[in-house]
mmCIF file of C-alpha atoms and ligand atoms in Angstrom:
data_model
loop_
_atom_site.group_PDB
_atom_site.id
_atom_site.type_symbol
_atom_site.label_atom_id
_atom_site.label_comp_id
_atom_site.label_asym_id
_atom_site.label_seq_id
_atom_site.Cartn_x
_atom_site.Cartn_y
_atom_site.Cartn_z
ATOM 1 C CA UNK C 209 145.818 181.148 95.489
ATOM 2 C CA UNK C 210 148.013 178.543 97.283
ATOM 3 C CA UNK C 211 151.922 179.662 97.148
ATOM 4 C CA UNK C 212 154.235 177.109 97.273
ATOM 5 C CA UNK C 213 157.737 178.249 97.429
ATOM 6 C CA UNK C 214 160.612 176.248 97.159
ATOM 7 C CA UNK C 215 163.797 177.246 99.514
ATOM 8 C CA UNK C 216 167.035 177.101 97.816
ATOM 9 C CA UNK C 217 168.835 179.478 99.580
ATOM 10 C CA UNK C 218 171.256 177.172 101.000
ATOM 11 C CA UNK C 219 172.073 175.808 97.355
ATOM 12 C CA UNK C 220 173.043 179.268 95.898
ATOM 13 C CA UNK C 221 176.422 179.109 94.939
ATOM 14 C CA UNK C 222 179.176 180.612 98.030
ATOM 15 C CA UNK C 223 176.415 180.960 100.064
ATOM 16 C CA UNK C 224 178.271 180.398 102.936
ATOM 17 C CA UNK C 225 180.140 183.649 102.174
ATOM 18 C CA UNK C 226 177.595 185.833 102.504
ATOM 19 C CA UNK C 227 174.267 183.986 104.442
ATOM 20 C CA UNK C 228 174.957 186.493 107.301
ATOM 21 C CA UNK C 229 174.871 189.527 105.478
ATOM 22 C CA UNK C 230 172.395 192.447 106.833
ATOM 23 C CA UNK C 231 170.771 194.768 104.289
ATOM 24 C CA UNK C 232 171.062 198.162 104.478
ATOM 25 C CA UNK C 233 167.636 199.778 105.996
ATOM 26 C CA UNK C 234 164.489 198.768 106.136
ATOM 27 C CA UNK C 235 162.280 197.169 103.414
ATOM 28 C CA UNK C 236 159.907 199.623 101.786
ATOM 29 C CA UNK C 237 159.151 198.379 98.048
ATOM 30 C CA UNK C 238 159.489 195.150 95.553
ATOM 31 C CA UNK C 239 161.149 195.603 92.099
ATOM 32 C CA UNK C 240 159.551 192.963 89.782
ATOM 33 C CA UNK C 241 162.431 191.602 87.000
ATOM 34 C CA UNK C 242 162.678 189.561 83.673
ATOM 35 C CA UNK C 243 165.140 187.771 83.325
ATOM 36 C CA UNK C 244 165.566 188.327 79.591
ATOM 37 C CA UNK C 245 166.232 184.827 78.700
ATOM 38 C CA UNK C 246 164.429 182.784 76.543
ATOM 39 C CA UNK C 247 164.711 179.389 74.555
ATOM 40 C CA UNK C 248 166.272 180.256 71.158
ATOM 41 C CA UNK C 249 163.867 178.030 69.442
ATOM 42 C CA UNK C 250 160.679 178.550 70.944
ATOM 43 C CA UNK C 251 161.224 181.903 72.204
ATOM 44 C CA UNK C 252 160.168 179.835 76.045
ATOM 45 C CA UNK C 253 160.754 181.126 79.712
ATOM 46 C CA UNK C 254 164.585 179.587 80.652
ATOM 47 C CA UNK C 255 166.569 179.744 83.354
ATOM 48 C CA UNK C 256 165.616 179.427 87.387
ATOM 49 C CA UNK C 257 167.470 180.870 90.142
ATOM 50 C CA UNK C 258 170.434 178.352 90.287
ATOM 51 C CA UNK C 259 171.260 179.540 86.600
ATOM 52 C CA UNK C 260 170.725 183.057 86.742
ATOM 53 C CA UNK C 261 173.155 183.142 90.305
ATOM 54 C CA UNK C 262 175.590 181.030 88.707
ATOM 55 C CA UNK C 263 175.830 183.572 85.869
ATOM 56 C CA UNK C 264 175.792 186.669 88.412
ATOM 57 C CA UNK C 265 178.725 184.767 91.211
ATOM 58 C CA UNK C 266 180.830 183.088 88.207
ATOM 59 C CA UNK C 267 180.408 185.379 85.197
ATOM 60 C CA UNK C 268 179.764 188.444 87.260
ATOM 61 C CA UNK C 269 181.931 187.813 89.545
ATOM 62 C CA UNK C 270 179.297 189.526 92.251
ATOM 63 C CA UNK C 271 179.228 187.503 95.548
ATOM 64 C CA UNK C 272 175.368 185.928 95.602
ATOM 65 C CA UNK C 273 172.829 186.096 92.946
ATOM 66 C CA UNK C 274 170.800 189.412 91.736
ATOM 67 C CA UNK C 275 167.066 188.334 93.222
ATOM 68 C CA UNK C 276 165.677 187.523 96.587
ATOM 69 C CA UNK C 277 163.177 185.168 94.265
ATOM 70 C CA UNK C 278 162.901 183.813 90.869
ATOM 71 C CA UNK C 279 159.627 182.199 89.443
ATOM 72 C CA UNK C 280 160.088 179.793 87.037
ATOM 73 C CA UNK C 281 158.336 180.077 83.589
ATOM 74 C CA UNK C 282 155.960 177.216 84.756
ATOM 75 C CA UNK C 283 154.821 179.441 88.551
ATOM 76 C CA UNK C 284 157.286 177.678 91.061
ATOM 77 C CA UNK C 285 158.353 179.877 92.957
ATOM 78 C CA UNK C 286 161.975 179.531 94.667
ATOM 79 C CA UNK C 287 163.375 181.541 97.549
ATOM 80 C CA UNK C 288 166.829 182.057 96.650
ATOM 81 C CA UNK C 289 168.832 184.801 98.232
ATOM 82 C CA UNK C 290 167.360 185.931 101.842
ATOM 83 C CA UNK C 291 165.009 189.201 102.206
ATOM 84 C CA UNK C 292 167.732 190.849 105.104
ATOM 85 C CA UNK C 293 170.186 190.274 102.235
ATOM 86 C CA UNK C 294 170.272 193.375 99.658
ATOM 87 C CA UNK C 295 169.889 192.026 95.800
ATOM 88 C CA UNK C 296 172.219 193.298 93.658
ATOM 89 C CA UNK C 297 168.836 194.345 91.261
ATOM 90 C CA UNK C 298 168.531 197.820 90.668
ATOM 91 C CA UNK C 299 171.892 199.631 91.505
ATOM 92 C CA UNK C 300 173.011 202.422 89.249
ATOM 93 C CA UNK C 301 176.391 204.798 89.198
ATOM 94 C CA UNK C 302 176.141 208.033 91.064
ATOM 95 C CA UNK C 303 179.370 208.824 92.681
ATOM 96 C CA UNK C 304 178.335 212.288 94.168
ATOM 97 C CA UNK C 305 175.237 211.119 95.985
ATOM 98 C CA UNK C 306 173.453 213.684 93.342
ATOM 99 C CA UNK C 307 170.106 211.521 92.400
ATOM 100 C CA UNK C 308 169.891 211.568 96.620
ATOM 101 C CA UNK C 309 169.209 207.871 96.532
ATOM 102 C CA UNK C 310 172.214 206.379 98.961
ATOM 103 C CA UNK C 311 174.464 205.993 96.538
ATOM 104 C CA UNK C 312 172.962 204.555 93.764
ATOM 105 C CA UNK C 313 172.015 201.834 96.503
ATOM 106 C CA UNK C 314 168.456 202.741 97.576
ATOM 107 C CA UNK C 315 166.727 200.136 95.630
ATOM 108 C CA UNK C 316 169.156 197.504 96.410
ATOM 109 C CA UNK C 317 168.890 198.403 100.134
ATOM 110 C CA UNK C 318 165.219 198.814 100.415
ATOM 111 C CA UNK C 319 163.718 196.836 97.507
ATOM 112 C CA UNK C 320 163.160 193.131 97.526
ATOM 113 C CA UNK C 321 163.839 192.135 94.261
ATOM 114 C CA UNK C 322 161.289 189.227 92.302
ATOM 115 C CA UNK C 323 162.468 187.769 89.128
ATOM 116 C CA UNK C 324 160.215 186.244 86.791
ATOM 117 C CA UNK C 325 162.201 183.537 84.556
ATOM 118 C CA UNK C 326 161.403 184.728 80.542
ATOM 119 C CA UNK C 327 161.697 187.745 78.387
ATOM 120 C CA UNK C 328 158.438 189.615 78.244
ATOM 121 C CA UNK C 329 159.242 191.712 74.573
ATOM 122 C CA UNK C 330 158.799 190.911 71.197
ATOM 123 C CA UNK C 331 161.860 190.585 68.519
ATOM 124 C CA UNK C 332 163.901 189.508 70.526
ATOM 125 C CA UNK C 333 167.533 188.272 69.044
ATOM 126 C CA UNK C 334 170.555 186.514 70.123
ATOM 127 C CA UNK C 335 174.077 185.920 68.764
ATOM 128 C CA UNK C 336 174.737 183.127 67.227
ATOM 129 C CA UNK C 337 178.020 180.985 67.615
ATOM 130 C CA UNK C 338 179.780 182.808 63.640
ATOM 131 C CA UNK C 339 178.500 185.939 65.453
ATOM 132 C CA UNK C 340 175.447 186.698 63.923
ATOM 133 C CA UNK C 341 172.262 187.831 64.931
ATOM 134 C CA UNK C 342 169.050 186.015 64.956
ATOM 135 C CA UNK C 343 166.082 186.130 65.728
ATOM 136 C CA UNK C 344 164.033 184.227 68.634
ATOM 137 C CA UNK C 345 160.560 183.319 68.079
ATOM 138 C CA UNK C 346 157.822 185.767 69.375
ATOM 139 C CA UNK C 347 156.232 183.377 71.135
ATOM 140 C CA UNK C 348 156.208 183.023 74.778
ATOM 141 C CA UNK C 349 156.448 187.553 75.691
ATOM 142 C CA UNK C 350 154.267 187.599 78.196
ATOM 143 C CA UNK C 351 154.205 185.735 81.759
ATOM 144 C CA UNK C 352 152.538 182.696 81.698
ATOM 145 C CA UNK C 353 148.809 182.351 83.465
ATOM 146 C CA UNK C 354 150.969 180.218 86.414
ATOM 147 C CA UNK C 355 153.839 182.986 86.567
ATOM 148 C CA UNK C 356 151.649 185.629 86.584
ATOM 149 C CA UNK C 357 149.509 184.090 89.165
ATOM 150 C CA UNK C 358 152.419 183.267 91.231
ATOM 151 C CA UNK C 359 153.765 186.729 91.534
ATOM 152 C CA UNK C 360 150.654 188.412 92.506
ATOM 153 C CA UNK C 361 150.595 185.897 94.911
ATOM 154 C CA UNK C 362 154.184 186.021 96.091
ATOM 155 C CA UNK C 363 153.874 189.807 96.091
ATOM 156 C CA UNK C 364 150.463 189.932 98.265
ATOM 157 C CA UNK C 365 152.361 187.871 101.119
ATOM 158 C CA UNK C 366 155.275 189.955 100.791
ATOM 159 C CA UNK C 367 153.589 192.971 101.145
ATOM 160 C CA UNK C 368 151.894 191.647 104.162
ATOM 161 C CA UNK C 369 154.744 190.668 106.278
ATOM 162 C CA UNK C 370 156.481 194.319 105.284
ATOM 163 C CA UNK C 371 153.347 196.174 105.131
ATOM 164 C CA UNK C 372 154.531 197.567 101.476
ATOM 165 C CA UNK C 373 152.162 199.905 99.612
ATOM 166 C CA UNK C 374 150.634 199.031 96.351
ATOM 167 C CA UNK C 375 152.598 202.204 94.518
ATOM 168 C CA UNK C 376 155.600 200.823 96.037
ATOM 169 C CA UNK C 377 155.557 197.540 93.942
ATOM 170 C CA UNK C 378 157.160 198.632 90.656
ATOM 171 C CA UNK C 379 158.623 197.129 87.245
ATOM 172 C CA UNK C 380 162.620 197.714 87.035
ATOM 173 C CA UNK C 381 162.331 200.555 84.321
ATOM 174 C CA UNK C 382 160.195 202.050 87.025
ATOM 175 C CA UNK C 383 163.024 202.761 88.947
ATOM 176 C CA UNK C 384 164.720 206.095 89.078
ATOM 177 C CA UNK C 385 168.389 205.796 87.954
ATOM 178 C CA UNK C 386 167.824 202.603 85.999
ATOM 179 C CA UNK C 387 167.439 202.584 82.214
ATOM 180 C CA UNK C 388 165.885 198.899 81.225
ATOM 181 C CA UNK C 389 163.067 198.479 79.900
ATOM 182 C CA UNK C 390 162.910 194.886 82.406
ATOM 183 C CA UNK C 391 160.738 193.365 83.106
ATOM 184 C CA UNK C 392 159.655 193.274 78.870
ATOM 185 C CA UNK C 393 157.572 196.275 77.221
ATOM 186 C CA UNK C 394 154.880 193.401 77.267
ATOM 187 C CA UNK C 395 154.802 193.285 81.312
ATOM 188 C CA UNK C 396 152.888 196.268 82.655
ATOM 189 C CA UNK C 397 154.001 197.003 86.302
ATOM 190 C CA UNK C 398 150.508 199.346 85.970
ATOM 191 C CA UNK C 399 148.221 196.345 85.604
ATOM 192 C CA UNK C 400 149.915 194.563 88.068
ATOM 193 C CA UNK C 401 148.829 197.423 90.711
ATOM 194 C CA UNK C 402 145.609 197.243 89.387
ATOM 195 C CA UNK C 403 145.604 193.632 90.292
ATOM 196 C CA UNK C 404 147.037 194.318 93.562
ATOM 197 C CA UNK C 405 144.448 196.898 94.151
ATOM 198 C CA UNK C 406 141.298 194.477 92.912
ATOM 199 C CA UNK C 407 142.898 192.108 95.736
ATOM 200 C CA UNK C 408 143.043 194.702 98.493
ATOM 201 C CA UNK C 409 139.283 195.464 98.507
ATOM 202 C CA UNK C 410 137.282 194.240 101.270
ATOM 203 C CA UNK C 411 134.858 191.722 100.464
ATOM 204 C CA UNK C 412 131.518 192.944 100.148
ATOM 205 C CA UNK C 413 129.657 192.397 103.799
ATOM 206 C CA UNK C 414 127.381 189.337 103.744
ATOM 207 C CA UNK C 415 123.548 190.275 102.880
ATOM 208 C CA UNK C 416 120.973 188.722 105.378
ATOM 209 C CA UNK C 417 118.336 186.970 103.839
ATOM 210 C CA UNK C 418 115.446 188.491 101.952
ATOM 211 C CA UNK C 419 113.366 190.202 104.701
ATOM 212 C CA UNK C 420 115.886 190.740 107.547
ATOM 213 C CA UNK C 421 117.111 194.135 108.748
ATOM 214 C CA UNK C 422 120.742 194.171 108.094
ATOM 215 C CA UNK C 423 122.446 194.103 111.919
ATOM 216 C CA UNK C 424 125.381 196.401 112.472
ATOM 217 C CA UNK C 425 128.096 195.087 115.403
ATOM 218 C CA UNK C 426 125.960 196.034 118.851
ATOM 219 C CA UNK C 427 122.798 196.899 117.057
ATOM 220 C CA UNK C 428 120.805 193.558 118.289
ATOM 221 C CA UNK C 429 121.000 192.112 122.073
ATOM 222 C CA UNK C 430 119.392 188.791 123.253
ATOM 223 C CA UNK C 431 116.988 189.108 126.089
ATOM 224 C CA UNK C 432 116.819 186.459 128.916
ATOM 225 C CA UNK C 433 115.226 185.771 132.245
ATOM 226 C CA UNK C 434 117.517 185.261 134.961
ATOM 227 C CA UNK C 435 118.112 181.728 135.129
ATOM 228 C CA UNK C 436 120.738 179.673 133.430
ATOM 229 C CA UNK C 437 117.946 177.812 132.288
ATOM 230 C CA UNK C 438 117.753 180.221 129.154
ATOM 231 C CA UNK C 439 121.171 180.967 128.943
ATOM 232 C CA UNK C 440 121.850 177.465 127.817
ATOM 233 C CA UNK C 441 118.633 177.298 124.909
ATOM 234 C CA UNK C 442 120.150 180.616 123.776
ATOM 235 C CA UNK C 443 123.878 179.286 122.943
ATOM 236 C CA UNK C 444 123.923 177.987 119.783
ATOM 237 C CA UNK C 445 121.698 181.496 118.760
ATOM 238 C CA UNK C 446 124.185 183.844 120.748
ATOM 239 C CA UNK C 447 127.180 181.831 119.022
ATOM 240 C CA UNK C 448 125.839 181.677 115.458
ATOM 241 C CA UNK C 449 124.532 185.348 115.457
ATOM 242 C CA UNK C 450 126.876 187.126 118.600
ATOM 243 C CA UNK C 451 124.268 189.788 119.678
ATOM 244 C CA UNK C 452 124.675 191.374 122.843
ATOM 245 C CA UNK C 453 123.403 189.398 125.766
ATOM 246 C CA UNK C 454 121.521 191.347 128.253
ATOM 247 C CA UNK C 455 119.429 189.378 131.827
ATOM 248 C CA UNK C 456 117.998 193.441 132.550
ATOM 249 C CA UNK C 457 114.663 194.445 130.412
ATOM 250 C CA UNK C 458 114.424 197.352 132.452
ATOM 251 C CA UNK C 459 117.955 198.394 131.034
ATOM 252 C CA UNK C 460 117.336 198.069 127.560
ATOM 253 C CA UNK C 461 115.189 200.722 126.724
ATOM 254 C CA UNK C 462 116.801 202.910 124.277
ATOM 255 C CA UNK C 463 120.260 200.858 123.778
ATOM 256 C CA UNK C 464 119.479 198.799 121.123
ATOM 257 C CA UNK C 465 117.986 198.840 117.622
ATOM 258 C CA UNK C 466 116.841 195.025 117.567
ATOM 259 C CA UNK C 467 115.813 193.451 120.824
ATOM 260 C CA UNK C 468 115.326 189.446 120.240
ATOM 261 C CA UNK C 469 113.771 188.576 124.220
ATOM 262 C CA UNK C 470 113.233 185.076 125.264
ATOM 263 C CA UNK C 471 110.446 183.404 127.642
ATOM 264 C CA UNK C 472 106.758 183.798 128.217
ATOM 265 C CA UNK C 473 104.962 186.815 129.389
ATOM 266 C CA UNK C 474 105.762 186.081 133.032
ATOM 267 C CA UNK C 475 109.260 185.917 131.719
ATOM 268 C CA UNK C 476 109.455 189.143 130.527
ATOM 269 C CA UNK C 477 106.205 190.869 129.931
ATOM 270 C CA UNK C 478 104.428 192.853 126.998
ATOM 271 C CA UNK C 479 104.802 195.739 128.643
ATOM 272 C CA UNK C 480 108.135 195.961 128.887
ATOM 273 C CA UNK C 481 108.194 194.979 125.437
ATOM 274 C CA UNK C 482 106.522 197.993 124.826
ATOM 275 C CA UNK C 483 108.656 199.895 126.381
ATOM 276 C CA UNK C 484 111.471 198.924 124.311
ATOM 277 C CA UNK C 485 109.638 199.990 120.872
ATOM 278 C CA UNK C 486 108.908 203.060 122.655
ATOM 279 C CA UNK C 487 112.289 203.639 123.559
ATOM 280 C CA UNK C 488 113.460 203.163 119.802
ATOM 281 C CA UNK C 489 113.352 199.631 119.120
ATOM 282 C CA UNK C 490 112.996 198.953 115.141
ATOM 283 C CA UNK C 491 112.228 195.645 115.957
ATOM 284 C CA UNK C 492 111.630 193.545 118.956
ATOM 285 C CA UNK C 493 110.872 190.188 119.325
ATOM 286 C CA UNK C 494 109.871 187.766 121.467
ATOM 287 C CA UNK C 495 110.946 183.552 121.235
ATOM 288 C CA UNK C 496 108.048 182.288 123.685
ATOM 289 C CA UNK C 497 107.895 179.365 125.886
ATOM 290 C CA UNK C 498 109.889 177.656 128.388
ATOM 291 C CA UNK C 499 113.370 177.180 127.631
ATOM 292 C CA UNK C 500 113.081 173.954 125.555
ATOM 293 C CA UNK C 501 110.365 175.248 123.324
ATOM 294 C CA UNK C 502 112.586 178.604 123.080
ATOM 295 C CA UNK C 503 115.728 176.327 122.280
ATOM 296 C CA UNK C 504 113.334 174.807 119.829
ATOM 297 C CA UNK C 505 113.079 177.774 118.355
ATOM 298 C CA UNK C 506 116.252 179.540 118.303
ATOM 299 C CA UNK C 507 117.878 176.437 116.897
ATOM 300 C CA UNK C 508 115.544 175.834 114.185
ATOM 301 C CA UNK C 509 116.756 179.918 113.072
ATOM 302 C CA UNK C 510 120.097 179.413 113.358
ATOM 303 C CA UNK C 511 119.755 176.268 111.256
ATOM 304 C CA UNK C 512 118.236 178.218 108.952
ATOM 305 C CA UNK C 513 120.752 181.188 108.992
ATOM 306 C CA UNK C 514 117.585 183.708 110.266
ATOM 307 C CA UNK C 515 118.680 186.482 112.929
ATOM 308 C CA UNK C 516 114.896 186.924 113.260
ATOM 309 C CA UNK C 517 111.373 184.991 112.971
ATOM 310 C CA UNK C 518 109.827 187.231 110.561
ATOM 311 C CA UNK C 519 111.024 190.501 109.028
ATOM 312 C CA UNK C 520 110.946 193.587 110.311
ATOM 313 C CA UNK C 521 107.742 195.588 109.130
ATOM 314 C CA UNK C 522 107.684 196.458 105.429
ATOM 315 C CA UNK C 523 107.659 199.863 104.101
ATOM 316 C CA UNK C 524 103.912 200.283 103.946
ATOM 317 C CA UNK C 525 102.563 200.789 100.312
ATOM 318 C CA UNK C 526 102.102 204.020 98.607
ATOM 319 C CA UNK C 527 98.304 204.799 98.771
ATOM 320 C CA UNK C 528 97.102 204.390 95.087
ATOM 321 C CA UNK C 529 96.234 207.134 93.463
ATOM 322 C CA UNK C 530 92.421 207.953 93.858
ATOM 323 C CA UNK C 531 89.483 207.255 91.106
ATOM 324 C CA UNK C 532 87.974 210.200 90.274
ATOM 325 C CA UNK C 533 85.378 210.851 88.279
ATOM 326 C CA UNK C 534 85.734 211.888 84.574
ATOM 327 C CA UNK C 535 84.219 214.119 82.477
ATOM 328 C CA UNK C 536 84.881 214.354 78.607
ATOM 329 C CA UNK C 537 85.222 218.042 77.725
ATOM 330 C CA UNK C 538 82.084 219.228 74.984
ATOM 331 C CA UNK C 539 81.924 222.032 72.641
ATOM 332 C CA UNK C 540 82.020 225.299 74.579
ATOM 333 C CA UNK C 541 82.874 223.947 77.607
ATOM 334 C CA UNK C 542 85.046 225.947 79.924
ATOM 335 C CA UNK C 543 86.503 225.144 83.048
ATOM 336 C CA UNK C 544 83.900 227.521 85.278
ATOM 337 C CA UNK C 545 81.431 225.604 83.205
ATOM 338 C CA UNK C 546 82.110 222.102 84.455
ATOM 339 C CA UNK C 547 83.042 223.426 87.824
ATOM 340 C CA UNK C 548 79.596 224.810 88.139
ATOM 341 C CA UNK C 549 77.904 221.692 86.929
ATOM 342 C CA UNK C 550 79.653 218.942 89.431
ATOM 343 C CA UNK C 551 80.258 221.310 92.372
ATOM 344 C CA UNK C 552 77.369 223.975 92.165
ATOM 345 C CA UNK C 553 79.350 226.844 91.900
ATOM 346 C CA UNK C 554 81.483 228.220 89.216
ATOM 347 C CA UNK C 555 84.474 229.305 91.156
ATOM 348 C CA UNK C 556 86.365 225.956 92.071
ATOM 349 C CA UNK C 557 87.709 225.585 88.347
ATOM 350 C CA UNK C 558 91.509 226.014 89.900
ATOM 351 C CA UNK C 559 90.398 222.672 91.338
ATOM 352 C CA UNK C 560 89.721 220.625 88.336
ATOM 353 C CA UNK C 561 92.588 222.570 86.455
ATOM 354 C CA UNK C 562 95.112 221.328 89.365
ATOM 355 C CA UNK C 563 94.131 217.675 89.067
ATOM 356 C CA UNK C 564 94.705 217.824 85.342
ATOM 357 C CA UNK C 565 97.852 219.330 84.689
ATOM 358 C CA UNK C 566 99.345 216.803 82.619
ATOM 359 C CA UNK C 567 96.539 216.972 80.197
ATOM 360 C CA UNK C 568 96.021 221.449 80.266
ATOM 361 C CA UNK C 569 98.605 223.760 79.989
ATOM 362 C CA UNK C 570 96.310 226.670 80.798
ATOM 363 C CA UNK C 571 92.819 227.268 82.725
ATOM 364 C CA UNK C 572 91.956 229.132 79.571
ATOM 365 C CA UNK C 573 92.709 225.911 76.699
ATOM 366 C CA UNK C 574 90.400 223.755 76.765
ATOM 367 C CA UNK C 575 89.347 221.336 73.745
ATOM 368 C CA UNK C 576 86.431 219.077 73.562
ATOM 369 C CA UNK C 577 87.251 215.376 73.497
ATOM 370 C CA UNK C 578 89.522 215.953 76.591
ATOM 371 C CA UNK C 579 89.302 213.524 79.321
ATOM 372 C CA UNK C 580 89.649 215.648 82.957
ATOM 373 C CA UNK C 581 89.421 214.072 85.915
ATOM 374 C CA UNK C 582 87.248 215.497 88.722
ATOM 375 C CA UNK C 583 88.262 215.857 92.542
ATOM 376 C CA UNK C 584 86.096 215.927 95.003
ATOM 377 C CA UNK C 585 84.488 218.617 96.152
ATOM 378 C CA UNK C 586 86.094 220.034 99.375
ATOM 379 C CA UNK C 587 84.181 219.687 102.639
HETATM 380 ZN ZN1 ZN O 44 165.469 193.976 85.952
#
């Protein structure tokens, strides 16, 4: 999808203060954040980064805001505190260095921090103004469509430009030292992955078209007399389809798997042709005629998205299976029996009991009203 971000950095309360701040280390992960508020009412996605940084500098009392970005309950996405800045997000006590994670400070100094604006669990409560607690709506615990679409977005770029492994894109609770259960039991930092994962495949490699060979990188090369002549009728084929473009017959023999050569027989002739099938050509073709007719040609196949003028020989078809005789088996039949009456001799019952196996089980069963099929006689 499109991202659109919005920059705000600049309006982020005393950002002058700190805009020139370094963060510690590189950047190796994102932690993805709810913000945990929501409209009392309607149980809706509030806040956007100018609130939530207002509440962190003046309430707080920290110097800048807790996220790098916020996205809004409706998918806008706003750049808010800058990535070389460390985001107060994830930090935990741990005086003695004894978790091993800088402090307390290794997700703040090497995790970008994304915060989407809602509050992604249900029952949720607040305290009202006489001090009691009520309840919010349980509507509205899961990112919207927009918000959702917007961070997988946001997080795909940012994992681009810091080349950031999928396993190192993680919810809050996800991070050691931290007990939260941000960003909302409803948000799972697993399917997220998942997503990130679907995204990361390649996309499947284009098919030809119905009948032509699929062409690996180097597998095809363009044949063409030596004049510039053909070089020119061939461009729009050589740009469309980039084979390799060779002016040497003689050179081609066992190099490449599809050999598309261009001009008449004087040009370059059958034999050399043959040569090239000889030398382990699957397919090689020839575009005939002078270099307008081949231009003719070449253009009508690229206009028509065709590599080739006709595809590459089919798998020949299975030989069907012969039609032999039949002989219905009679009352005291056996298989030396028959064998004597349609070959003359008794002895080539194996035969007939080979070419019926899916109808005997033995050369020694036999029951009238079978139908056995009878090979011919060997020469
Ligand atoms: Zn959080």
């Amino acid at each position: 999808m499109e991202l659109t971000i919005k920059d705000v950095r600049a309006q982020m309360p005393n950002y002058q203060n700190y805009k020139d701040w370094q963060r510690n280390g590189p950047i190796l992960g994102i932690g993805v954040h709810h913000s945990a508020t929501a409209n009392r009412l309607t149980g809706a996605p509030i806040g956007d980064a100018a609130t939530f940084f207002d509440y962190h500098v003046r309430t707080n009392g920290w110097s800048h805001g807790g996220y790098n970005y916020v996205i809004t309950g409706s998918g806008e996405v706003e750049y808010a505190l800058d990535e070389k800045i460390a985001a107060y997000h994830a930090g935990f006590k741990d005086p003695d260095n004894s978790e091993g994670l800088e402090f307390g400070q290794y997700w703040n100094n090497h995790y970008l921090a994304i915060c989407m604006a809602g509050w992604f669990t249900e029952n949720r409560t607040y305290v009202d103004a006489a001090g009691r607690t009520q309840p919010i709506p349980n509507q509205y615990t899961r990112p919207s469509e927009a918000q959702f679409n917007a961070l997988v977005a946001l997080v795909q770029q940012l994992r681009q430009k810091y080349n950031i492994s999928i396993e190192n894109v993680r919810g809050h609770r996800e991070l050691a030292g931290n007990s939260t259960v941000c960003p909302g039991l409803n948000f799972s930092p697993a399917v997220l992955r998942d997503k990130l994962r679907e995204l990361d495949k390649p996309a499947p490699a284009p098919q030809p078209p119905a009948g032509q060979p699929q062409v690996g990188q180097g597998e095809h090369v363009i044949l063409l007399p030596d004049t510039d002549k053909y070089l020119d009728a061939a461009l729009g084929y050589i740009w469309k389809f980039q084979p390799d473009v060779s002016f040497a017959a003689g050179q081609a023999v066992g190099r490449w798997k599809y050999v598309t050569a261009v001009g008449n027989e004087e040009a370059i002739s059958s034999s050399q042709l043959a040569r090239l099938r000889e030398g382990g050509a699957l397919l090689v073709q020839r575009i005939p005629g002078n270099p307008t007719a081949a231009q003719d040609t070449l253009d009508k196949l690229v206009a028509q998205n065709l590599r080739f003028l006709v595809a590459a020989e089919p798998e020949p078809e299975p030989a069907p299976p012969p039609q032999w005789p039949t002989y219905t088996v009679q009352p005291g039949d056996t298989l030396s029996r028959i064998s004597q009456q349609f070959y003359g001799v008794s002895t080539l019952w194996r035969l007939i009991f080979e070419a019926n196996q899916d109808v005997l089980s033995s050369p020694s069963v036999i029951r009238p009203g079978q139908v056995l099929r009878i090979p011919p006689k060997p020469a």
